[in-house]
PDB file of C-alpha atoms and ligand atoms in Angstrom:
ATOM      1  CA  MET A 534      -9.721 -23.534  -4.938  1.00 51.00           C
ATOM      2  CA  SER A 535     -10.599 -25.566  -1.525  1.00 50.00           C
ATOM      3  CA  SER A 536     -12.780 -24.330   1.182  1.00 66.00           C
ATOM      4  CA  GLN A 537      -9.787 -24.114   3.407  1.00 78.00           C
ATOM      5  CA  PRO A 538      -6.937 -22.462   1.422  1.00 86.00           C
ATOM      6  CA  LYS A 539      -3.817 -22.306   2.671  1.00 95.00           C
ATOM      7  CA  LEU A 540      -1.431 -19.839   4.214  1.00 97.00           C
ATOM      8  CA  ARG A 541       2.119 -20.209   4.145  1.00 98.00           C
ATOM      9  CA  ILE A 542       4.111 -17.520   5.970  1.00 98.00           C
ATOM     10  CA  LEU A 543       6.244 -15.461   3.964  1.00 98.00           C
ATOM     11  CA  LEU A 544       6.993 -12.153   6.035  1.00 98.00           C
ATOM     12  CA  THR A 545       6.458 -12.649   9.815  1.00 98.00           C
ATOM     13  CA  ARG A 546       5.250  -9.771  11.590  1.00 98.00           C
ATOM     14  CA  ALA A 547       8.794  -9.167  13.242  1.00 98.00           C
ATOM     15  CA  GLU A 548      10.490  -8.674   9.777  1.00 98.00           C
ATOM     16  CA  ILE A 549       7.372  -6.739   8.784  1.00 98.00           C
ATOM     17  CA  GLU A 550       7.901  -4.346  12.123  1.00 98.00           C
ATOM     18  CA  ALA A 551      11.470  -3.915  11.474  1.00 98.00           C
ATOM     19  CA  LYS A 552      10.800  -2.686   7.966  1.00 98.00           C
ATOM     20  CA  VAL A 553       8.521  -0.284   9.284  1.00 98.00           C
ATOM     21  CA  ASP A 554      10.811   0.600  11.940  1.00 98.00           C
ATOM     22  CA  LYS A 555      13.533   1.426   8.770  1.00 98.00           C
ATOM     23  CA  LEU A 556      11.135   3.122   6.391  1.00 98.00           C
ATOM     24  CA  ALA A 557       9.960   5.749   8.721  1.00 98.00           C
ATOM     25  CA  ALA A 558      13.739   6.438   9.976  1.00 98.00           C
ATOM     26  CA  LYS A 559      14.362   7.264   6.245  1.00 98.00           C
ATOM     27  CA  ILE A 560      11.131   9.145   5.827  1.00 98.00           C
ATOM     28  CA  ARG A 561      11.620  11.445   8.900  1.00 97.00           C
ATOM     29  CA  ARG A 562      15.136  12.395   7.875  1.00 97.00           C
ATOM     30  CA  ASP A 563      13.866  13.427   4.293  1.00 98.00           C
ATOM     31  CA  TYR A 564      10.478  15.307   5.738  1.00 97.00           C
ATOM     32  CA  LEU A 565      12.516  17.234   8.365  1.00 94.00           C
ATOM     33  CA  GLY A 566      10.735  20.245   8.851  1.00 94.00           C
ATOM     34  CA  LYS A 567       7.781  19.701   6.305  1.00 96.00           C
ATOM     35  CA  HIS A 568       4.137  18.847   7.490  1.00 96.00           C
ATOM     36  CA  PRO A 569       3.016  16.434   4.837  1.00 98.00           C
ATOM     37  CA  VAL A 570       0.168  14.635   3.843  1.00 98.00           C
ATOM     38  CA  VAL A 571      -0.018  10.932   4.016  1.00 98.00           C
ATOM     39  CA  VAL A 572      -2.595   9.296   1.551  1.00 98.00           C
ATOM     40  CA  CYS A 573      -3.751   5.725   2.741  1.00 98.00           C
ATOM     41  CA  VAL A 574      -5.096   3.560  -0.137  1.00 98.00           C
ATOM     42  CA  LEU A 575      -7.618   2.302   1.181  1.00 97.00           C
ATOM     43  CA  LYS A 576      -8.418  -0.858   2.322  1.00 96.00           C
ATOM     44  CA  GLY A 577      -4.930  -2.583   1.866  1.00 97.00           C
ATOM     45  CA  SER A 578      -3.302  -0.003   3.365  1.00 98.00           C
ATOM     46  CA  PHE A 579      -5.016   0.610   6.264  1.00 98.00           C
ATOM     47  CA  VAL A 580      -2.636  -1.586   8.751  1.00 98.00           C
ATOM     48  CA  PHE A 581       0.726  -0.505   7.479  1.00 98.00           C
ATOM     49  CA  THR A 582      -0.517   2.914   7.376  1.00 98.00           C
ATOM     50  CA  ALA A 583      -1.429   3.095  10.990  1.00 98.00           C
ATOM     51  CA  ASP A 584       2.154   1.282  12.095  1.00 98.00           C
ATOM     52  CA  LEU A 585       4.124   3.868  10.057  1.00 98.00           C
ATOM     53  CA  VAL A 586       2.669   6.914  11.244  1.00 98.00           C
ATOM     54  CA  ARG A 587       2.790   6.129  14.435  1.00 97.00           C
ATOM     55  CA  ARG A 588       6.648   5.541  14.219  1.00 97.00           C
ATOM     56  CA  LEU A 589       7.047   8.859  12.030  1.00 97.00           C
ATOM     57  CA  ASN A 590       5.678  10.644  15.298  1.00 88.00           C
ATOM     58  CA  PHE A 591       5.696  13.886  13.385  1.00 93.00           C
ATOM     59  CA  PRO A 592       3.262  16.994  12.358  1.00 95.00           C
ATOM     60  CA  LEU A 593       1.602  15.407   9.031  1.00 97.00           C
ATOM     61  CA  GLY A 594      -1.946  14.656   7.714  1.00 97.00           C
ATOM     62  CA  VAL A 595      -3.938  11.826   6.909  1.00 98.00           C
ATOM     63  CA  GLU A 596      -6.254  11.618   3.922  1.00 98.00           C
ATOM     64  CA  PHE A 597      -7.631   8.660   2.416  1.00 98.00           C
ATOM     65  CA  VAL A 598      -8.863   7.315  -0.790  1.00 98.00           C
ATOM     66  CA  GLN A 599      -9.989   4.301  -2.358  1.00 97.00           C
ATOM     67  CA  LEU A 600      -9.984   2.895  -5.293  1.00 94.00           C
ATOM     68  CA  SER A 601     -12.091   0.161  -7.558  1.00 87.00           C
ATOM     69  CA  SER A 602      -9.917  -2.038  -9.536  1.00 67.00           C
ATOM     70  CA  TYR A 603      -9.960  -5.662  -8.255  1.00 53.00           C
ATOM     71  CA  GLY A 604     -13.179  -7.637  -8.347  1.00 53.00           C
ATOM     72  CA  ARG A 605     -13.712 -10.345  -6.353  1.00 47.00           C
ATOM     73  CA  GLY A 606     -10.882 -12.276  -8.187  1.00 53.00           C
ATOM     74  CA  ARG A 607      -7.430 -11.958  -8.211  1.00 55.00           C
ATOM     75  CA  GLU A 608      -6.948 -10.054 -11.531  1.00 57.00           C
ATOM     76  CA  SER A 609      -7.321  -6.758 -11.266  1.00 57.00           C
ATOM     77  CA  SER A 610      -9.895  -5.426 -14.130  1.00 59.00           C
ATOM     78  CA  GLY A 611      -7.639  -2.799 -15.616  1.00 65.00           C
ATOM     79  CA  LYS A 612      -9.906   0.168 -15.369  1.00 80.00           C
ATOM     80  CA  ILE A 613      -9.669   1.750 -11.971  1.00 90.00           C
ATOM     81  CA  LYS A 614     -12.323   4.147 -10.105  1.00 89.00           C
ATOM     82  CA  VAL A 615     -11.865   6.877  -7.479  1.00 92.00           C
ATOM     83  CA  VAL A 616     -14.622   5.483  -5.109  1.00 93.00           C
ATOM     84  CA  HIS A 617     -13.365   7.855  -2.524  1.00 95.00           C
ATOM     85  CA  GLY A 618     -11.561  11.216  -2.730  1.00 93.00           C
ATOM     86  CA  LEU A 619      -9.409  13.542  -0.760  1.00 95.00           C
ATOM     87  CA  GLN A 620     -11.439  15.293   1.692  1.00 95.00           C
ATOM     88  CA  SER A 621      -8.979  18.451   1.865  1.00 95.00           C
ATOM     89  CA  PRO A 622      -6.841  20.054  -1.379  1.00 95.00           C
ATOM     90  CA  ILE A 623      -3.182  18.809  -1.770  1.00 97.00           C
ATOM     91  CA  GLU A 624      -1.850  21.833  -3.882  1.00 98.00           C
ATOM     92  CA  GLY A 625       1.343  23.256  -2.651  1.00 98.00           C
ATOM     93  CA  ARG A 626       1.567  20.296   0.172  1.00 98.00           C
ATOM     94  CA  ASP A 627       4.152  17.661   0.753  1.00 98.00           C
ATOM     95  CA  VAL A 628       1.866  14.081  -0.308  1.00 98.00           C
ATOM     96  CA  LEU A 629       3.663  10.848   0.483  1.00 98.00           C
ATOM     97  CA  VAL A 630       1.005   7.731  -0.946  1.00 98.00           C
ATOM     98  CA  VAL A 631       1.030   5.092   1.809  1.00 98.00           C
ATOM     99  CA  GLU A 632       0.217   1.797  -0.681  1.00 98.00           C
ATOM    100  CA  ASP A 633       0.507  -1.937   0.242  1.00 98.00           C
ATOM    101  CA  ILE A 634       1.028  -4.069  -2.662  1.00 97.00           C
ATOM    102  CA  VAL A 635       2.215  -2.931  -6.267  1.00 97.00           C
ATOM    103  CA  ASP A 636       1.318  -5.790  -8.512  1.00 95.00           C
ATOM    104  CA  THR A 637       0.480  -4.646 -12.183  1.00 94.00           C
ATOM    105  CA  GLY A 638       1.102  -0.855 -11.535  1.00 95.00           C
ATOM    106  CA  ILE A 639      -1.861   0.051 -13.175  1.00 93.00           C
ATOM    107  CA  THR A 640      -3.657   1.121  -9.999  1.00 93.00           C
ATOM    108  CA  ILE A 641      -1.229   3.060  -8.169  1.00 96.00           C
ATOM    109  CA  SER A 642      -0.034   4.582 -11.730  1.00 96.00           C
ATOM    110  CA  PHE A 643      -3.645   5.838 -12.261  1.00 95.00           C
ATOM    111  CA  LEU A 644      -3.427   7.439  -8.723  1.00 97.00           C
ATOM    112  CA  MET A 645      -0.368   8.978  -8.830  1.00 97.00           C
ATOM    113  CA  ASP A 646      -1.216  10.606 -12.095  1.00 96.00           C
ATOM    114  CA  TYR A 647      -4.524  11.416 -10.538  1.00 96.00           C
ATOM    115  CA  LEU A 648      -2.700  12.798  -7.272  1.00 98.00           C
ATOM    116  CA  ARG A 649      -0.369  14.920  -9.629  1.00 98.00           C
ATOM    117  CA  LYS A 650      -3.275  17.158 -11.163  1.00 97.00           C
ATOM    118  CA  LYS A 651      -3.760  18.577  -7.836  1.00 97.00           C
ATOM    119  CA  LYS A 652      -0.343  19.843  -8.060  1.00 98.00           C
ATOM    120  CA  PRO A 653       1.122  19.126  -4.925  1.00 98.00           C
ATOM    121  CA  ALA A 654       4.752  20.880  -3.625  1.00 98.00           C
ATOM    122  CA  SER A 655       5.966  17.201  -3.717  1.00 98.00           C
ATOM    123  CA  LEU A 656       4.802  13.595  -4.014  1.00 98.00           C
ATOM    124  CA  LYS A 657       6.260  10.325  -3.235  1.00 98.00           C
ATOM    125  CA  LEU A 658       5.294   7.158  -2.560  1.00 98.00           C
ATOM    126  CA  CYS A 659       6.074   4.664  -0.235  1.00 98.00           C
ATOM    127  CA  VAL A 660       4.776   0.889  -0.517  1.00 98.00           C
ATOM    128  CA  LEU A 661       5.334  -2.198   1.380  1.00 98.00           C
ATOM    129  CA  THR A 662       5.454  -5.070  -1.189  1.00 98.00           C
ATOM    130  CA  ASP A 663       6.500  -4.945  -4.633  1.00 98.00           C
ATOM    131  CA  LYS A 664       5.650  -7.942  -7.436  1.00 97.00           C
ATOM    132  CA  PRO A 665       7.902  -6.551  -9.677  1.00 95.00           C
ATOM    133  CA  SER A 666       7.597  -9.250 -12.002  1.00 94.00           C
ATOM    134  CA  ARG A 667       4.060  -8.559 -13.392  1.00 91.00           C
ATOM    135  CA  ARG A 668       4.552  -4.823 -14.231  1.00 95.00           C
ATOM    136  CA  GLN A 669       2.210  -3.540 -16.628  1.00 94.00           C
ATOM    137  CA  ALA A 670       2.590   0.715 -15.930  1.00 94.00           C
ATOM    138  CA  PRO A 671       5.962   2.166 -14.517  1.00 93.00           C
ATOM    139  CA  VAL A 672       6.265   2.921 -11.069  1.00 97.00           C
ATOM    140  CA  THR A 673       8.765   5.162  -9.561  1.00 98.00           C
ATOM    141  CA  ILE A 674       9.003   3.826  -5.926  1.00 98.00           C
ATOM    142  CA  ASP A 675      10.913   5.903  -3.497  1.00 98.00           C
ATOM    143  CA  TYR A 676      10.256   3.843  -0.245  1.00 98.00           C
ATOM    144  CA  LEU A 677      10.237   0.223  -0.750  1.00 98.00           C
ATOM    145  CA  GLY A 678       9.377  -2.202   2.337  1.00 98.00           C
ATOM    146  CA  PHE A 679       9.818  -5.537   0.215  1.00 98.00           C
ATOM    147  CA  THR A 680      10.199  -7.187  -2.673  1.00 98.00           C
ATOM    148  CA  VAL A 681       7.920 -10.446  -3.280  1.00 98.00           C
ATOM    149  CA  PRO A 682       7.072 -12.897  -5.610  1.00 96.00           C
ATOM    150  CA  ASP A 683       4.198 -13.501  -8.040  1.00 95.00           C
ATOM    151  CA  LYS A 684       2.446 -15.517  -5.499  1.00 96.00           C
ATOM    152  CA  PHE A 685      -1.009 -13.958  -3.999  1.00 96.00           C
ATOM    153  CA  ILE A 686      -0.398 -12.754  -0.649  1.00 98.00           C
ATOM    154  CA  VAL A 687      -2.716 -11.921   2.607  1.00 98.00           C
ATOM    155  CA  GLY A 688      -2.543 -10.511   6.080  1.00 98.00           C
ATOM    156  CA  TYR A 689      -1.110  -7.074   7.512  1.00 98.00           C
ATOM    157  CA  GLY A 690      -4.902  -5.675   5.726  1.00 98.00           C
ATOM    158  CA  ILE A 691      -4.041  -7.322   2.830  1.00 98.00           C
ATOM    159  CA  ASP A 692      -6.978  -9.329   1.983  1.00 97.00           C
ATOM    160  CA  TRP A 693      -8.083 -12.238  -0.247  1.00 95.00           C
ATOM    161  CA  ASP A 694     -11.868 -11.274  -1.120  1.00 93.00           C
ATOM    162  CA  GLU A 695     -12.129  -9.383   1.956  1.00 96.00           C
ATOM    163  CA  LYS A 696     -11.022 -12.390   3.925  1.00 96.00           C
ATOM    164  CA  PHE A 697      -7.580 -12.356   6.115  1.00 97.00           C
ATOM    165  CA  ARG A 698      -6.833  -8.696   6.389  1.00 98.00           C
ATOM    166  CA  TYR A 699      -6.271  -9.403   9.965  1.00 98.00           C
ATOM    167  CA  LEU A 700      -3.520 -11.767   9.871  1.00 98.00           C
ATOM    168  CA  PRO A 701      -0.496 -10.220  11.459  1.00 98.00           C
ATOM    169  CA  ASP A 702       2.303 -11.651   9.389  1.00 98.00           C
ATOM    170  CA  ILE A 703       2.029 -11.521   5.540  1.00 98.00           C
ATOM    171  CA  CYS A 704       1.368 -14.946   4.343  1.00 98.00           C
ATOM    172  CA  VAL A 705       1.043 -16.753   0.300  1.00 98.00           C
ATOM    173  CA  LEU A 706      -2.240 -18.118  -0.305  1.00 95.00           C
ATOM    174  CA  GLU A 707      -1.601 -21.603  -1.397  1.00 93.00           C
ATOM    175  CA  ASP A 708      -4.429 -23.366  -3.922  1.00 78.00           C
TER     176      ASP A 708
HETATM  177  P1  LIG B1325      -2.209  -3.404  -9.275  1.00 76.53           P
HETATM  178  O1  LIG B1325      -3.078  -2.459 -10.022  1.00 76.53           O
HETATM  179  O2  LIG B1325      -2.063  -5.046 -10.729  1.00 76.53           O
HETATM  180  O3  LIG B1325      -0.684  -3.154  -9.159  1.00 76.53           O
HETATM  181  O4  LIG B1325      -3.041  -4.024  -8.197  1.00 76.53           O
HETATM  182  C1  LIG B1325      -2.908  -3.308  -7.024  1.00 76.53           C
HETATM  183  C2  LIG B1325      -3.766  -3.929  -5.986  1.00 76.53           C
HETATM  184  O5  LIG B1325      -4.471  -5.499  -6.089  1.00 76.53           O
HETATM  185  C3  LIG B1325      -3.458  -4.148  -4.675  1.00 76.53           C
HETATM  186  O6  LIG B1325      -3.672  -2.518  -4.339  1.00 76.53           O
HETATM  187  C4  LIG B1325      -4.107  -4.680  -4.148  1.00 76.53           C
HETATM  188  O7  LIG B1325      -5.496  -4.558  -3.213  1.00 76.53           O
HETATM  189  C5  LIG B1325      -4.633  -5.713  -5.201  1.00 76.53           C
HETATM  190  N1  LIG B1325      -3.609  -6.997  -5.079  1.00 76.53           N
HETATM  191  C6  LIG B1325      -2.705  -7.474  -5.729  1.00 76.53           C
HETATM  192  N2  LIG B1325      -1.638  -8.282  -5.385  1.00 76.53           N
HETATM  193  C7  LIG B1325      -2.295  -8.799  -4.660  1.00 76.53           C
HETATM  194  C8  LIG B1325      -2.211  -9.922  -3.567  1.00 76.53           C
HETATM  195  O8  LIG B1325      -0.737 -10.568  -4.155  1.00 76.53           O
HETATM  196  N3  LIG B1325      -2.924 -10.094  -2.690  1.00 76.53           N
HETATM  197  C9  LIG B1325      -3.931  -9.032  -2.866  1.00 76.53           C
HETATM  198  N4  LIG B1325      -3.911  -8.027  -2.915  1.00 76.53           N
HETATM  199  C10 LIG B1325      -3.166  -8.117  -4.544  1.00 76.53           C
HETATM  200 MG1  LIG B1326      -4.126  -1.320  -2.347  1.00 76.53          MG
END
């Protein structure tokens, strides 16, 4: 990679906004009368979660979990650890996990298993972007924003080596 990586817009801020609206409308219908806990998977999902919960606009709790999987490079190490866990119990609660991107699926399948052991009343997954071509672990996505090609993407909270999270559009990082 050169010192000045090229960025090509894949999903514009307007496309993302329209999709978040659509996802929120569906989630609002499905969680009518419930008081779910939204679990934001740090760090990449912080922008998506912030936009989504404002559009949900009903009573909910927010929890943050952080997992270590990727190192500084672009490939998952495959070894997952919880580096920041839930601050409140989720037993008997309706839990909605919000994730920025599912690639091999190793990270999110680990998290879903981890949360399932805590006996929530229900456990669903909302994912902004999915790269199904690289799947290694099976993942059921209940609410999906976009299917993306097998390219490295950044922006809208998603980073490369902690860079580019601030971009309002989702871009492909080109070599
Ligand atoms: P998985 O375990 O391979 O599914 O990896 C999921 C995690 O890897 C995501 O939550 C991201 O943190 C990171 N990741 C996977 N693909 C990309 C990408 O294209 N850009 C940035 N991060 C990615
Ligand atoms: Mg993530």
